[in-house]
Coordinates of C-alpha atoms in Angstrom, one line a residue:
Chain G
X1 CA 81.9 89.4 144.0
X2 CA 80.0 92.0 146.0
X3 CA 78.7 93.4 142.7
X4 CA 76.5 90.2 142.4
X5 CA 74.2 92.1 144.8
X6 CA 73.5 94.5 141.9
X7 CA 72.2 91.6 139.9
X8 CA 69.4 90.8 142.4
X9 CA 67.1 93.6 141.1
X10 CA 67.5 92.3 137.6
X11 CA 66.5 88.8 138.6
X12 CA 63.6 90.0 140.8
X13 CA 62.1 92.2 138.1
X14 CA 62.8 90.3 134.8
X15 CA 61.4 87.0 136.0
X16 CA 57.9 88.1 135.7
X17 CA 56.1 84.9 136.9
X18 CA 57.6 85.7 140.3
X19 CA 55.1 88.5 140.8
X20 CA 52.4 88.5 138.2
X21 CA 49.7 87.6 140.8
X22 CA 46.6 89.3 142.3
X23 CA 47.2 88.0 145.9
X24 CA 48.4 88.6 148.5
X25 CA 47.0 92.1 148.4
X26 CA 48.3 95.0 150.4
X27 CA 46.2 98.2 151.1
X28 CA 44.1 97.4 148.1
X29 CA 47.1 96.9 145.8
X30 CA 47.4 93.6 144.0
X31 CA 50.7 91.8 144.6
X32 CA 52.1 92.8 141.1
X33 CA 52.0 96.4 142.1
X34 CA 53.1 96.5 145.7
X35 CA 55.9 94.0 144.9
X36 CA 57.3 96.4 142.2
X37 CA 57.0 99.4 144.6
X38 CA 58.7 97.4 147.4
X39 CA 61.6 96.5 145.1
X40 CA 62.5 100.2 144.5
X41 CA 63.9 100.8 148.0
X42 CA 65.3 97.2 148.1
X43 CA 67.3 97.8 144.9
X44 CA 68.4 101.1 146.4
X45 CA 69.5 99.5 149.6
X46 CA 71.5 96.8 147.8
X47 CA 73.3 99.5 145.8
X48 CA 74.1 101.4 149.0
X49 CA 75.5 98.2 150.5
X50 CA 77.8 97.7 147.6
X51 CA 78.8 101.4 147.8
X52 CA 79.7 101.1 151.5
X53 CA 81.7 98.0 151.0
X54 CA 83.7 99.5 148.1
X55 CA 84.4 102.7 150.0
X56 CA 85.9 100.9 153.0
Chain Q
X1 CA 37.2 121.6 124.3
X2 CA 38.5 124.9 123.0
X3 CA 35.3 126.6 124.0
X4 CA 36.2 127.5 127.6
X5 CA 39.2 129.4 128.8
X6 CA 40.2 128.5 132.4
X7 CA 41.5 131.9 133.4
X8 CA 42.4 130.9 137.0
X9 CA 44.5 127.9 135.8
X10 CA 46.2 130.1 133.2
X11 CA 47.0 132.8 135.7
X12 CA 48.7 130.3 138.2
X13 CA 50.4 128.7 135.3
X14 CA 51.7 132.1 134.1
X15 CA 53.1 133.0 137.5
X16 CA 55.2 129.9 137.7
X17 CA 56.3 130.1 134.1
X18 CA 57.5 133.7 134.7
X19 CA 59.3 132.6 137.9
X20 CA 61.4 130.0 136.1
X21 CA 62.0 132.3 133.1
X22 CA 63.8 134.7 135.6
X23 CA 65.6 131.7 137.1
X24 CA 66.7 130.6 133.6
X25 CA 68.4 133.9 132.9
X26 CA 69.8 134.4 136.5
X27 CA 71.4 130.9 136.2
X28 CA 74.1 132.3 134.0
X29 CA 75.6 133.9 137.1
X30 CA 75.1 130.8 139.3
X31 CA 78.6 129.4 140.2
X32 CA 79.8 132.0 137.8
X33 CA 82.4 130.9 135.2
X34 CA 83.4 131.7 131.7
X35 CA 80.5 130.5 129.6
X36 CA 82.5 130.8 126.4
X37 CA 84.0 127.5 127.2
X38 CA 82.0 124.5 126.1
X39 CA 82.6 122.4 129.2
X40 CA 81.2 125.4 131.2
X41 CA 78.2 126.1 128.9
X42 CA 77.4 122.5 128.0
X43 CA 78.4 120.6 131.2
X44 CA 78.1 123.3 133.9
X45 CA 81.8 123.1 134.5
X46 CA 81.5 119.4 135.8
X47 CA 80.9 120.8 139.3
X48 CA 77.4 119.6 140.3
X49 CA 77.4 117.8 143.6
X50 CA 75.1 115.0 144.7
X51 CA 72.2 117.3 145.6
X52 CA 72.2 119.3 142.4
X53 CA 72.8 116.2 140.2
X54 CA 69.9 114.5 141.9
X55 CA 67.5 117.3 140.8
X56 CA 69.1 117.7 137.4
X57 CA 69.0 114.0 136.5
X58 CA 65.6 113.5 138.0
X59 CA 64.3 116.5 136.1
X60 CA 66.0 115.3 133.0
X61 CA 64.9 111.6 132.9
X62 CA 61.4 111.8 134.2
X63 CA 60.0 114.1 131.5
X64 CA 56.6 115.7 130.9
X65 CA 56.0 113.1 128.2
X66 CA 56.5 110.4 130.8
X67 CA 53.9 112.0 133.0
X68 CA 51.5 112.2 130.1
X69 CA 52.3 109.0 128.2
X70 CA 52.8 106.4 130.9
X71 CA 49.4 106.8 132.5
X72 CA 47.8 107.1 129.0
X73 CA 49.3 103.6 128.2
X74 CA 48.3 102.2 131.5
X75 CA 44.7 103.4 131.1
X76 CA 44.7 101.9 127.6
X77 CA 46.3 98.5 128.2
X78 CA 46.7 98.0 132.0
X79 CA 49.6 96.2 133.6
X80 CA 51.7 96.1 130.5
X81 CA 52.1 99.9 130.7
X82 CA 53.9 99.3 134.0
X83 CA 57.0 98.1 132.3
X84 CA 58.4 101.5 133.2
X85 CA 58.7 100.3 136.8
X86 CA 61.1 97.3 136.3
X87 CA 62.8 99.5 133.7
X88 CA 63.7 102.2 136.2
X89 CA 64.4 99.7 139.0
X90 CA 67.2 98.0 137.1
X91 CA 68.5 101.2 135.4
X92 CA 70.2 102.4 138.6
X93 CA 72.3 99.3 139.6
X94 CA 73.4 99.5 135.9
X95 CA 74.3 103.2 136.3
X96 CA 76.2 102.4 139.5
X97 CA 78.3 99.9 137.8
X98 CA 78.9 101.7 134.5
X99 CA 78.6 105.5 134.6
X100 CA 81.4 106.3 137.1
X101 CA 83.8 104.7 134.7
X102 CA 82.5 106.9 131.9
X103 CA 82.7 110.0 134.1
X104 CA 86.3 109.2 135.1
X105 CA 87.6 108.7 131.6
X106 CA 85.7 111.7 130.2
X107 CA 87.0 113.9 133.0
X108 CA 90.6 112.8 132.5
X109 CA 90.5 113.4 128.7
X110 CA 88.0 116.3 128.6
X111 CA 85.5 114.3 126.6
X112 CA 82.1 115.9 126.5
X113 CA 80.2 113.3 124.6
X114 CA 80.0 109.5 124.1
X115 CA 81.4 110.1 120.6
X116 CA 84.4 111.9 122.1
X117 CA 85.0 108.8 124.2
X118 CA 84.6 106.5 121.2
X119 CA 87.1 108.5 119.2
X120 CA 89.6 108.4 122.0
X121 CA 89.1 104.7 122.8
X122 CA 89.0 103.4 119.3
X123 CA 90.7 106.1 117.2
X124 CA 88.1 105.6 114.5
X125 CA 86.3 108.7 113.1
X126 CA 83.6 106.7 111.5
X127 CA 82.7 104.9 114.6
X128 CA 82.6 108.1 116.6
X129 CA 80.4 109.6 113.9
X130 CA 78.1 106.7 114.1
X131 CA 77.7 107.2 117.8
X132 CA 77.1 110.9 117.4
X133 CA 74.5 110.4 114.6
X134 CA 72.7 107.9 116.7
X135 CA 72.5 110.2 119.6
X136 CA 71.2 113.2 117.6
X137 CA 68.7 111.1 115.7
X138 CA 67.3 109.6 118.9
X139 CA 67.1 113.0 120.6
X140 CA 65.3 115.0 118.0
X141 CA 62.0 113.2 118.3
X142 CA 62.4 113.1 122.1
X143 CA 62.5 116.9 122.2
X144 CA 59.4 117.0 119.9
X145 CA 57.5 114.7 122.4
X146 CA 58.3 117.1 125.2
X147 CA 56.5 119.8 123.2
X148 CA 53.5 117.5 122.9
X149 CA 53.5 117.1 126.7
X150 CA 53.1 120.9 126.9
X151 CA 50.5 121.0 124.1
X152 CA 48.1 118.7 125.9
X153 CA 48.3 120.8 129.0
X154 CA 47.6 124.0 127.0
X155 CA 44.7 122.3 125.4
X156 CA 43.2 121.4 128.7
X157 CA 43.3 125.0 129.9
X158 CA 41.6 126.1 126.7
X159 CA 42.0 129.0 124.3
X160 CA 38.4 130.2 123.7
X161 CA 38.1 131.3 120.2
X162 CA 41.8 131.9 119.6
X163 CA 42.9 130.1 116.5
X164 CA 46.0 127.9 116.8
X165 CA 46.2 128.9 120.4
X166 CA 48.3 125.9 121.5
X167 CA 50.8 126.4 118.6
X168 CA 51.2 130.1 119.6
X169 CA 51.6 129.2 123.3
X170 CA 54.2 126.5 122.4
X171 CA 56.2 128.9 120.2
X172 CA 56.3 131.5 123.0
X173 CA 57.4 129.0 125.6
X174 CA 60.0 127.6 123.3
X175 CA 61.5 131.0 122.3
X176 CA 61.9 131.8 126.0
X177 CA 63.4 128.4 126.6
X178 CA 65.8 128.8 123.7
X179 CA 67.0 132.2 124.8
X180 CA 67.9 131.3 128.4
X181 CA 69.4 128.0 127.3
X182 CA 71.5 130.1 124.9
X183 CA 72.7 132.4 127.6
X184 CA 73.0 130.1 130.6
X185 CA 73.7 126.6 129.1
X186 CA 73.2 123.7 131.4
X187 CA 73.0 125.9 134.5
X188 CA 69.5 127.0 133.4
X189 CA 67.8 123.6 133.5
X190 CA 69.9 122.7 136.6
X191 CA 68.4 125.6 138.5
X192 CA 64.9 125.3 137.1
X193 CA 65.0 121.5 137.9
X194 CA 64.7 122.4 141.6
X195 CA 61.4 124.2 141.1
X196 CA 60.1 121.7 138.6
X197 CA 60.9 118.6 140.7
X198 CA 59.5 120.2 143.9
X199 CA 56.3 121.1 142.0
X200 CA 56.0 117.6 140.5
X201 CA 56.3 116.0 144.0
X202 CA 53.6 118.2 145.4
X203 CA 51.4 117.4 142.4
X204 CA 52.0 113.7 142.8
X205 CA 51.4 113.7 146.6
X206 CA 48.2 115.5 146.2
X207 CA 47.0 113.3 143.4
X208 CA 47.8 109.9 145.1
X209 CA 46.1 111.0 148.3
X210 CA 43.2 113.0 147.3
X211 CA 42.0 111.3 144.1
X212 CA 41.7 107.8 145.5
X213 CA 40.0 109.3 148.5
X214 CA 37.2 110.6 146.3
X215 CA 37.1 107.3 144.4
X216 CA 36.8 105.0 147.5
X217 CA 40.4 103.9 148.0
X218 CA 42.9 102.1 145.9
X219 CA 41.0 98.8 146.1
X220 CA 38.1 100.5 144.4
X221 CA 40.4 102.0 141.8
X222 CA 41.9 98.6 140.9
X223 CA 38.5 97.0 140.8
X224 CA 37.1 99.6 138.5
X225 CA 40.1 99.2 136.2
X226 CA 39.7 95.4 136.1
X227 CA 36.0 95.7 135.3
X228 CA 36.7 98.2 132.5
X229 CA 39.3 95.9 131.0
X230 CA 37.1 92.8 131.1
X231 CA 34.2 94.8 129.5
X232 CA 36.6 96.0 126.7
X233 CA 37.9 92.4 126.3
X234 CA 41.5 93.6 126.2
X235 CA 44.1 94.6 128.7
X236 CA 44.0 93.8 132.4
X237 CA 45.5 94.7 135.8
X238 CA 47.8 91.6 135.5
X239 CA 49.9 90.6 132.6
X240 CA 48.3 88.0 130.2
X241 CA 50.1 84.9 129.1
X242 CA 52.5 85.9 126.4
X243 CA 53.0 89.4 127.8
X244 CA 55.7 88.5 130.3
X245 CA 58.4 88.2 127.7
X246 CA 57.8 91.5 125.9
X247 CA 57.3 93.2 129.3
X248 CA 60.6 92.0 130.6
X249 CA 62.6 92.5 127.4
X250 CA 61.2 96.0 127.0
X251 CA 62.2 96.9 130.6
X252 CA 65.7 95.5 130.1
X253 CA 66.3 97.1 126.7
X254 CA 65.0 100.5 127.9
X255 CA 67.2 100.3 131.0
X256 CA 70.3 99.7 128.9
X257 CA 69.4 102.5 126.4
X258 CA 68.5 105.1 129.0
X259 CA 72.0 106.3 129.9
X260 CA 73.2 106.2 126.4
X261 CA 70.9 109.1 125.4
X262 CA 72.8 112.4 125.1
X263 CA 70.7 114.1 127.7
X264 CA 71.4 111.4 130.3
X265 CA 75.1 111.5 129.4
X266 CA 75.2 115.3 129.7
X267 CA 73.5 115.2 133.1
X268 CA 75.9 112.5 134.3
X269 CA 79.1 114.1 133.0
X270 CA 78.1 117.4 134.7
X271 CA 78.5 115.6 138.1
X272 CA 81.5 116.5 140.2
X273 CA 82.9 113.0 140.7
X274 CA 82.3 109.3 140.2
X275 CA 81.0 109.1 143.8
X276 CA 78.4 111.8 143.0
X277 CA 77.1 109.4 140.4
X278 CA 77.2 106.4 142.7
X279 CA 75.3 108.3 145.4
X280 CA 72.7 109.3 142.8
X281 CA 72.3 105.7 141.6
X282 CA 71.2 105.1 145.3
X283 CA 69.0 108.2 145.6
X284 CA 67.4 108.6 142.1
X285 CA 65.0 105.6 142.6
X286 CA 62.9 108.0 144.8
X287 CA 61.8 109.4 141.4
X288 CA 60.8 105.9 140.4
X289 CA 58.3 105.7 143.2
X290 CA 56.8 109.0 141.9
X291 CA 56.7 107.5 138.4
X292 CA 54.9 104.3 139.6
X293 CA 52.3 106.5 141.4
X294 CA 51.9 108.6 138.3
X295 CA 51.3 105.5 136.2
X296 CA 48.5 104.6 138.6
X297 CA 46.7 107.7 137.5
X298 CA 45.9 105.7 134.4
X299 CA 43.6 103.6 136.6
X300 CA 42.3 106.5 138.5
X301 CA 41.2 108.1 135.3
X302 CA 39.3 104.9 134.5
X303 CA 37.7 104.8 137.9
X304 CA 36.7 108.5 137.7
X305 CA 35.2 108.0 134.3
X306 CA 37.3 110.8 132.8
X307 CA 35.8 111.6 129.4
X308 CA 39.2 111.7 127.6
X309 CA 41.6 109.2 126.1
X310 CA 45.2 108.9 125.2
X311 CA 47.5 111.8 126.1
X312 CA 44.6 113.8 127.4
X313 CA 43.8 111.4 130.3
X314 CA 46.1 113.0 132.9
X315 CA 45.2 116.6 132.2
X316 CA 41.5 115.8 132.2
X317 CA 41.9 113.8 135.5
X318 CA 43.6 116.8 137.1
X319 CA 41.0 119.3 135.9
X320 CA 38.2 117.1 137.2
X321 CA 39.8 116.3 140.5
X322 CA 41.3 119.6 141.8
X323 CA 40.2 123.2 142.2
X324 CA 41.1 125.2 139.2
X325 CA 44.0 127.1 140.8
X326 CA 45.7 123.8 141.8
X327 CA 45.1 122.4 138.3
X328 CA 47.0 125.4 137.0
X329 CA 49.8 124.5 139.4
X330 CA 49.9 120.9 138.2
X331 CA 49.9 122.0 134.6
X332 CA 52.8 124.3 135.2
X333 CA 54.6 121.4 136.8
X334 CA 54.1 119.3 133.7
X335 CA 55.1 122.1 131.3
X336 CA 58.3 122.7 133.3
X337 CA 58.7 119.0 133.2
X338 CA 59.0 119.5 129.4
X339 CA 61.3 122.5 129.5
X340 CA 64.0 121.0 131.7
X341 CA 64.6 117.8 129.6
X342 CA 64.1 119.8 126.3
X343 CA 66.9 122.1 127.4
X344 CA 69.2 119.4 128.4
X345 CA 68.5 117.3 125.3
X346 CA 69.2 120.2 123.0
X347 CA 72.5 120.9 124.9
X348 CA 73.5 117.2 124.7
X349 CA 72.8 117.2 121.0
X350 CA 74.5 120.5 120.5
X351 CA 77.6 119.1 122.3
X352 CA 77.6 116.2 119.9
X353 CA 77.2 118.4 116.8
X354 CA 80.0 120.7 117.9
X355 CA 82.5 118.1 119.1
X356 CA 81.8 115.3 116.6
X357 CA 80.6 117.0 113.4
X358 CA 81.8 120.5 113.4
X359 CA 85.3 120.0 114.9
X360 CA 86.4 117.0 112.8
X361 CA 84.7 117.9 109.5
X362 CA 84.3 121.7 109.3
X363 CA 86.9 123.5 111.5
X364 CA 89.6 121.5 113.1
X365 CA 91.1 124.4 115.0
X366 CA 88.3 126.0 116.8
X367 CA 89.1 128.3 119.7
X368 CA 87.1 127.6 122.9
X369 CA 84.9 130.6 122.2
X370 CA 84.1 129.4 118.6
X371 CA 83.3 126.0 120.0
X372 CA 80.8 127.3 122.6
X373 CA 79.3 129.6 119.9
X374 CA 78.7 126.7 117.6
X375 CA 77.1 124.8 120.4
X376 CA 74.8 127.7 121.4
X377 CA 73.6 128.2 117.9
X378 CA 73.1 124.5 117.3
X379 CA 71.0 124.3 120.5
X380 CA 68.7 127.0 119.0
X381 CA 68.4 125.3 115.6
X382 CA 67.6 121.9 117.3
X383 CA 64.8 123.4 119.4
X384 CA 63.4 125.3 116.4
X385 CA 63.5 122.0 114.4
X386 CA 61.6 120.2 117.1
X387 CA 59.0 123.0 117.2
X388 CA 58.5 122.8 113.4
X389 CA 58.3 119.1 113.7
X390 CA 55.4 119.3 116.2
X391 CA 53.5 122.1 114.6
X392 CA 53.6 120.8 111.0
X393 CA 54.0 117.0 111.1
X394 CA 51.5 114.5 112.4
X395 CA 51.8 113.5 116.0
X396 CA 52.2 109.8 115.1
X397 CA 55.4 110.7 113.3
X398 CA 57.2 111.9 116.4
X399 CA 55.9 109.0 118.5
X400 CA 57.1 106.5 115.9
X401 CA 60.5 108.1 115.6
X402 CA 61.0 108.2 119.3
X403 CA 60.2 104.5 119.5
X404 CA 62.7 103.8 116.8
X405 CA 65.1 106.1 118.6
X406 CA 65.2 103.7 121.6
X407 CA 66.0 100.8 119.3
X408 CA 68.8 102.9 117.6
X409 CA 70.3 104.1 120.9
X410 CA 70.8 100.5 122.1
X411 CA 73.0 99.9 119.1
X412 CA 75.9 101.9 120.6
X413 CA 75.9 99.7 123.7
X414 CA 78.7 97.4 122.5
X415 CA 80.9 100.4 121.5
X416 CA 80.3 102.4 124.6
X417 CA 79.3 100.2 127.6
X418 CA 81.5 97.2 126.7
X419 CA 84.2 99.6 125.6
X420 CA 84.3 101.1 129.1
X421 CA 85.3 97.7 130.5
X422 CA 87.5 96.3 127.8
X423 CA 89.2 97.2 124.5
X424 CA 88.5 93.9 122.9
X425 CA 86.4 94.6 119.8
X426 CA 87.9 95.9 116.6
X427 CA 86.5 99.3 115.8
X428 CA 85.5 98.4 112.2
X429 CA 83.7 95.3 113.6
X430 CA 81.8 97.5 116.0
X431 CA 80.9 99.8 113.1
X432 CA 79.6 96.8 111.1
X433 CA 77.6 95.5 114.1
X434 CA 76.1 99.0 114.7
X435 CA 75.0 99.2 111.0
X436 CA 73.5 95.8 111.1
X437 CA 71.7 96.6 114.4
X438 CA 70.3 99.9 113.0
X439 CA 69.0 98.3 109.8
X440 CA 67.7 95.2 111.4
X441 CA 66.0 97.1 114.2
X442 CA 64.4 99.6 111.9
X443 CA 63.3 96.9 109.4
X444 CA 61.8 94.6 112.1
X445 CA 59.9 97.4 113.7
X446 CA 58.7 98.7 110.3
X447 CA 57.5 95.2 109.3
X448 CA 55.1 95.2 112.2
X449 CA 53.8 98.7 111.7
X450 CA 56.4 100.6 113.8
X451 CA 55.9 98.6 117.0
X452 CA 58.5 97.8 119.6
X453 CA 57.8 94.1 119.8
X454 CA 58.5 91.3 117.3
X455 CA 57.3 87.7 117.6
X456 CA 60.3 85.4 117.3
X457 CA 59.3 81.9 116.2
X458 CA 59.9 79.4 119.1
X459 CA 60.9 82.1 121.6
X460 CA 58.0 84.5 121.9
X461 CA 57.5 88.3 121.6
X462 CA 60.7 90.2 122.3
X463 CA 61.7 93.9 122.3
X464 CA 63.2 94.6 118.9
X465 CA 66.0 96.7 120.4
X466 CA 67.4 93.6 122.1
X467 CA 67.0 91.4 119.0
X468 CA 69.0 94.0 117.0
X469 CA 71.5 94.4 119.8
X470 CA 72.0 90.6 119.8
X471 CA 72.7 90.5 116.0
X472 CA 74.9 93.6 116.4
X473 CA 77.0 91.8 119.1
X474 CA 77.3 88.5 117.2
X475 CA 78.5 90.2 114.0
X476 CA 81.0 92.5 115.9
X477 CA 82.4 89.5 117.8
X478 CA 82.8 87.3 114.7
X479 CA 84.4 90.1 112.7
X480 CA 86.7 90.9 115.6
X481 CA 87.8 87.2 115.9
X482 CA 88.5 87.1 112.1
X483 CA 90.4 90.4 112.0
X484 CA 92.4 89.7 115.2
X485 CA 94.2 86.8 113.5
X486 CA 96.7 89.3 112.3
X487 CA 97.6 92.1 114.7
X488 CA 95.2 93.9 117.0
X489 CA 94.3 97.6 116.6
X490 CA 94.5 98.3 120.3
X491 CA 97.4 100.7 119.9
X492 CA 94.9 103.3 118.6
X493 CA 93.6 103.5 122.2
X494 CA 94.4 106.9 123.9
X495 CA 93.1 105.8 127.2
X496 CA 94.8 103.9 130.0
X497 CA 93.2 101.3 132.3
X498 CA 93.7 103.6 135.3
X499 CA 91.7 106.4 133.5
X500 CA 88.5 104.5 134.3
X501 CA 89.2 104.2 138.0
X502 CA 88.6 106.9 140.6
X503 CA 91.6 109.2 141.0
X504 CA 91.8 109.1 144.7
X505 CA 90.8 106.1 146.9
X506 CA 87.0 106.6 146.9
X507 CA 86.8 109.1 149.8
X508 CA 85.2 112.5 149.2

């Protein structure tokens, strides 16, 4: 069941209407861009959590 | 552009190129072992830990062509070119779930390729051959595109009045590459990847800080891009209606295909354990940040009014934005970004040819030494083939074939990825599904002028690789259900369920 965490990045990136927006902007980046950049560490973190759970 | 020769850039470039050439040959003594065994030459002895694997796979997957082509696409069409970001975001959770199983079963049975695994899992020569052919077909144009990555860099540095300068430079670079790959095998790109990746990170950091500073910040860069797209009347910094579906399906299909490519498999199987791969699935996304930033250079080129288009956008932006010596450094980084994947691709394809063509069909009783010799010679031939390809055939040909290669590669997904989790499909059903997927994918793409996207009535525009994969799965399932009414063919399976699990409780 913990592996459901691995599906979150799929949902978050493949449902494009979630993030195909100009605003809110961050440091000059439209939402579309900073959202995708922010997802990279989040996906990484989720994978790490699954790894930690499976190791213990 | 061939009028000027940028001597300073060439000099810096030459220094770094010479450095990695030495490294490439020295690599044969790194973690010394008997390189006349294929698993030593072609998989580095399966001993690369988390750190080395991170550099190796990073250097392997984020290629020179990526650095050149992604920003070129972004500067031409805008947000759509960013499908590379969702693609690389979802690729790693997928790798985490799938690739350690592949590593385990391959380690236990000394499989070197996906076709080796297919043979063991399904006991069907023809299916294994199909997997091998797909891998080699998809890899050849990919190697050719790496050469194109180098060519645009050479072009930017200029040749003065030398005729065919970039072809000569390419040939020299490739002969050197071929020689150290021949002697050192996978150890050469693994060692060079350290230098290459470090240089790429320096180049990216400099570019994302210094270039926007000159252009008035990221806000100004996005504004300039948006203005340019609305003047052109096409593209945009957000996706237009109708682009969401092709954007998402292209990302999903590419993510599924990425780790089926022989070079990705080779890099993965060279790891020292399943946990090495898991840790890399967590750490490799750092490269995706770099990729996203590289993609933004497409917009920077628009904002800087770089007088170039297509694949020349990034080299021209570099030349315009940096002092010449640093441009030379960046160009060396990109060229090395071509050599590392080209070496690994040719090794991956050579492993396939040796294990899955030569051994079953030419010489069944090869000694380990003969096996590694066949692989070494094959890697030379493959690189030479790619060079001929680039020098004598139109560029469009390689690009089209590489695009088709992605569609083809996806068609081994049911056999390999689903096969790692369950032995449900009949092997002949998988073979029929594969054939249908290959034909349908090629035909659909051809019918729209070799494009990746096809408009399905009532659904929208979808990545053709996924359409073909869907047809492939449906046919394989139906045939399996029909054929299983008698007995199953599961007894051909040489692997056991525990072969896919970690050997020791996951502590390392």
